[in-house]
Structure formats: C-alpha cells, structure tokens
C-alpha cells in the first residue's frame, strides 16, 4: 500500500523525479527515490531487520553486492561485510547503433551485456513450454506494475 508519494514532471509531461513510501505486509516499510533531474550514484541499498545489502553502480546490472549482517532487531552488532561478485556473460558483443549516420558500438546501459541472463531465462522458458518464469512470475510482475500505478495515482492527488 502506498502511504505517500510525490513527483515532479518534466516539460514533456514524463516523470522527472519520484519518491514514495510503501507499506508491505507484516508491518514492513520501504521507501525509494529516483530522479532524472539530479545526479545520483545510481546505487541501491536494502535495509532490513537482519542487516543491509548494498548494490553499487550500476544497480540495474551489478557485478557485486555487499552484505552486512546485523544481530538482533535494532542491534548495533554488525558482522564483517561480505562481498559477493558476479561476472558478466562472456562473448556477448554489442550491436552497432546509428546516431546521425555515425556508427557507435556499445550497449545502451553500463553492463548491458548482463541483460543476456534475462534473455537466456526467457529462451529457457520458451523451449520448455512455460508461459512464465518460476524466478519471476506473472503475478509478481503484475504486483510491481500495480504498485507503480498506485504510486503515480497517489502522486497525482
């Protein structure tokens, strides 16, 4: 349930800056902010009762995360951070794109070749005759879309 949200619009009428507070089941809360209007480190941090997970730039396709566990609710007893690294797929070449008749090699996003993992999962599901991935179901996808819509509706008030 969205408990609060606000946004600013670009002159194109698209969201330029959004922030929201969300309530989840079992008294869990979340907040986020995203912006095209100002610089950010484009990272994400997840805070929970058991510790933190830090996802550095680029959070949309990271190659590492840092997990720091905490003992006891509200405790200040922190474990040594553990780094987990993930390699990008090898032998993935970008397709050239044209920009004003200039050919530019590269991906649209930093670490964009990591999106090959998603494509491989779609391919696997297709080959196995599945209509959705058990890793991210259509009901989960619809819940994310519902939440995004609810944030937009709340911010429009």
Coordinates of C-alpha atoms in Angstrom, one line a residue, residues 1-156:
X1 CA 0.0 0.0 0.0
X2 CA 1.4 3.4 -1.0
X3 CA 1.4 5.6 2.1
X4 CA 2.9 8.7 0.4
X5 CA 4.3 9.7 -2.9
X6 CA 5.3 12.8 -4.8
X7 CA 6.8 13.6 -8.2
X8 CA 7.8 16.4 -10.5
X9 CA 7.2 16.3 -14.2
X10 CA 9.5 17.3 -17.0
X11 CA 8.1 19.7 -19.6
X12 CA 7.5 16.5 -21.7
X13 CA 4.9 15.5 -19.0
X14 CA 7.0 12.5 -18.1
X15 CA 8.2 11.8 -14.5
X16 CA 11.4 13.6 -13.8
X17 CA 11.7 12.9 -10.0
X18 CA 9.7 10.4 -7.9
X19 CA 9.8 9.4 -4.3
X20 CA 7.4 7.1 -2.4
X21 CA 6.8 5.4 1.0
X22 CA 5.3 1.9 0.7
X23 CA 3.8 -0.4 3.4
X24 CA 4.2 -4.1 2.9
X25 CA 2.5 -7.0 4.8
X26 CA 3.8 -7.8 8.3
X27 CA 4.5 -4.2 9.2
X28 CA 7.3 -3.9 6.6
X29 CA 8.0 -0.4 5.2
X30 CA 10.0 0.7 2.1
X31 CA 11.0 4.0 0.6
X32 CA 12.7 4.9 -2.7
X33 CA 13.6 7.9 -4.7
X34 CA 14.6 8.0 -8.4
X35 CA 15.4 11.0 -10.5
X36 CA 16.4 12.1 -13.9
X37 CA 16.7 15.7 -12.6
X38 CA 19.8 15.4 -10.5
X39 CA 23.0 13.4 -10.2
X40 CA 23.0 10.3 -8.1
X41 CA 25.4 7.4 -7.6
X42 CA 22.8 5.1 -9.2
X43 CA 23.2 2.5 -6.4
X44 CA 20.6 0.8 -4.2
X45 CA 20.7 -0.1 -0.5
X46 CA 18.3 -2.5 1.1
X47 CA 17.9 -2.2 4.9
X48 CA 16.3 -5.0 6.9
X49 CA 16.0 -6.3 10.4
X50 CA 18.8 -8.7 9.6
X51 CA 21.3 -6.2 8.1
X52 CA 21.9 -4.4 4.8
X53 CA 22.5 -5.3 1.2
X54 CA 24.4 -2.6 -0.8
X55 CA 24.2 -2.8 -4.6
X56 CA 26.7 -0.4 -6.2
X57 CA 26.5 1.3 -9.6
X58 CA 25.1 0.1 -11.8
X59 CA 22.3 -1.3 -9.6
X60 CA 20.3 -2.5 -12.7
X61 CA 23.0 -5.0 -13.6
X62 CA 25.6 -5.2 -10.8
X63 CA 28.7 -7.3 -10.8
X64 CA 28.9 -7.3 -7.0
X65 CA 26.9 -6.7 -3.8
X66 CA 28.0 -6.2 -0.2
X67 CA 26.0 -7.9 2.6
X68 CA 26.4 -6.8 6.2
X69 CA 24.5 -8.8 8.7
X70 CA 23.2 -7.4 12.0
X71 CA 22.3 -9.4 15.1
X72 CA 19.1 -8.7 17.0
X73 CA 16.4 -6.2 16.0
X74 CA 17.8 -2.7 16.4
X75 CA 21.2 -4.0 17.4
X76 CA 24.4 -2.3 16.6
X77 CA 26.3 -5.6 16.4
X78 CA 27.4 -5.8 12.8
X79 CA 29.3 -8.6 11.1
X80 CA 32.2 -8.0 8.8
X81 CA 30.8 -7.1 5.3
X82 CA 30.8 -10.0 2.8
X83 CA 31.4 -9.2 -0.8
X84 CA 29.7 -11.3 -3.5
X85 CA 30.8 -10.9 -7.1
X86 CA 29.0 -11.9 -10.3
X87 CA 30.7 -12.0 -13.6
X88 CA 29.1 -10.6 -16.8
X89 CA 28.5 -13.1 -19.5
X90 CA 31.4 -13.6 -21.9
X91 CA 31.3 -13.4 -25.7
X92 CA 28.4 -11.1 -25.8
X93 CA 29.0 -8.4 -28.4
X94 CA 27.1 -5.2 -28.8
X95 CA 25.3 -4.4 -32.0
X96 CA 26.3 -1.1 -33.6
X97 CA 23.8 1.7 -33.5
X98 CA 23.5 4.7 -35.7
X99 CA 23.4 8.3 -34.4
X100 CA 23.2 10.9 -37.1
X101 CA 24.7 8.4 -39.5
X102 CA 27.7 7.8 -37.2
X103 CA 28.0 4.1 -36.2
X104 CA 28.5 3.8 -32.4
X105 CA 29.4 0.4 -30.9
X106 CA 28.3 -0.4 -27.4
X107 CA 25.4 -1.2 -25.2
X108 CA 22.7 1.2 -24.2
X109 CA 23.5 0.8 -20.5
X110 CA 26.6 0.2 -18.4
X111 CA 26.9 -3.6 -18.0
X112 CA 24.0 -4.0 -20.5
X113 CA 25.5 -7.4 -21.6
X114 CA 24.3 -8.7 -18.2
X115 CA 20.8 -8.5 -19.6
X116 CA 21.7 -11.6 -21.6
X117 CA 20.9 -13.6 -18.4
X118 CA 17.3 -12.4 -18.6
X119 CA 17.2 -13.2 -22.3
X120 CA 18.6 -16.7 -21.6
X121 CA 15.8 -17.3 -19.0
X122 CA 13.1 -16.2 -21.5
X123 CA 14.7 -18.6 -24.0
X124 CA 14.8 -21.5 -21.5
X125 CA 11.1 -20.9 -20.5
X126 CA 10.1 -20.8 -24.2
X127 CA 11.9 -24.0 -25.0
X128 CA 10.4 -25.8 -22.0
X129 CA 6.9 -24.6 -23.0
X130 CA 6.5 -22.4 -19.9
X131 CA 4.3 -19.3 -20.0
X132 CA 6.2 -17.6 -17.2
X133 CA 9.5 -17.9 -15.3
X134 CA 9.3 -19.5 -11.8
X135 CA 12.1 -17.0 -11.0
X136 CA 9.7 -14.0 -11.5
X137 CA 6.1 -15.0 -12.0
X138 CA 3.5 -13.0 -13.9
X139 CA 1.7 -12.3 -10.6
X140 CA 4.9 -10.8 -9.2
X141 CA 5.2 -8.7 -12.4
X142 CA 1.6 -7.5 -12.1
X143 CA 2.1 -6.6 -8.5
X144 CA 5.1 -4.4 -9.4
X145 CA 3.0 -2.8 -12.2
X146 CA 0.1 -2.3 -9.7
X147 CA 2.5 -0.6 -7.2
X148 CA 3.9 1.7 -9.9
X149 CA 0.4 2.7 -11.0
X150 CA -0.6 3.3 -7.3
X151 CA 2.5 5.5 -6.8
X152 CA 1.6 7.5 -9.9
X153 CA -2.1 7.8 -8.8
X154 CA -1.0 8.9 -5.3
X155 CA 1.4 11.5 -6.6
X156 CA -1.3 13.0 -8.9

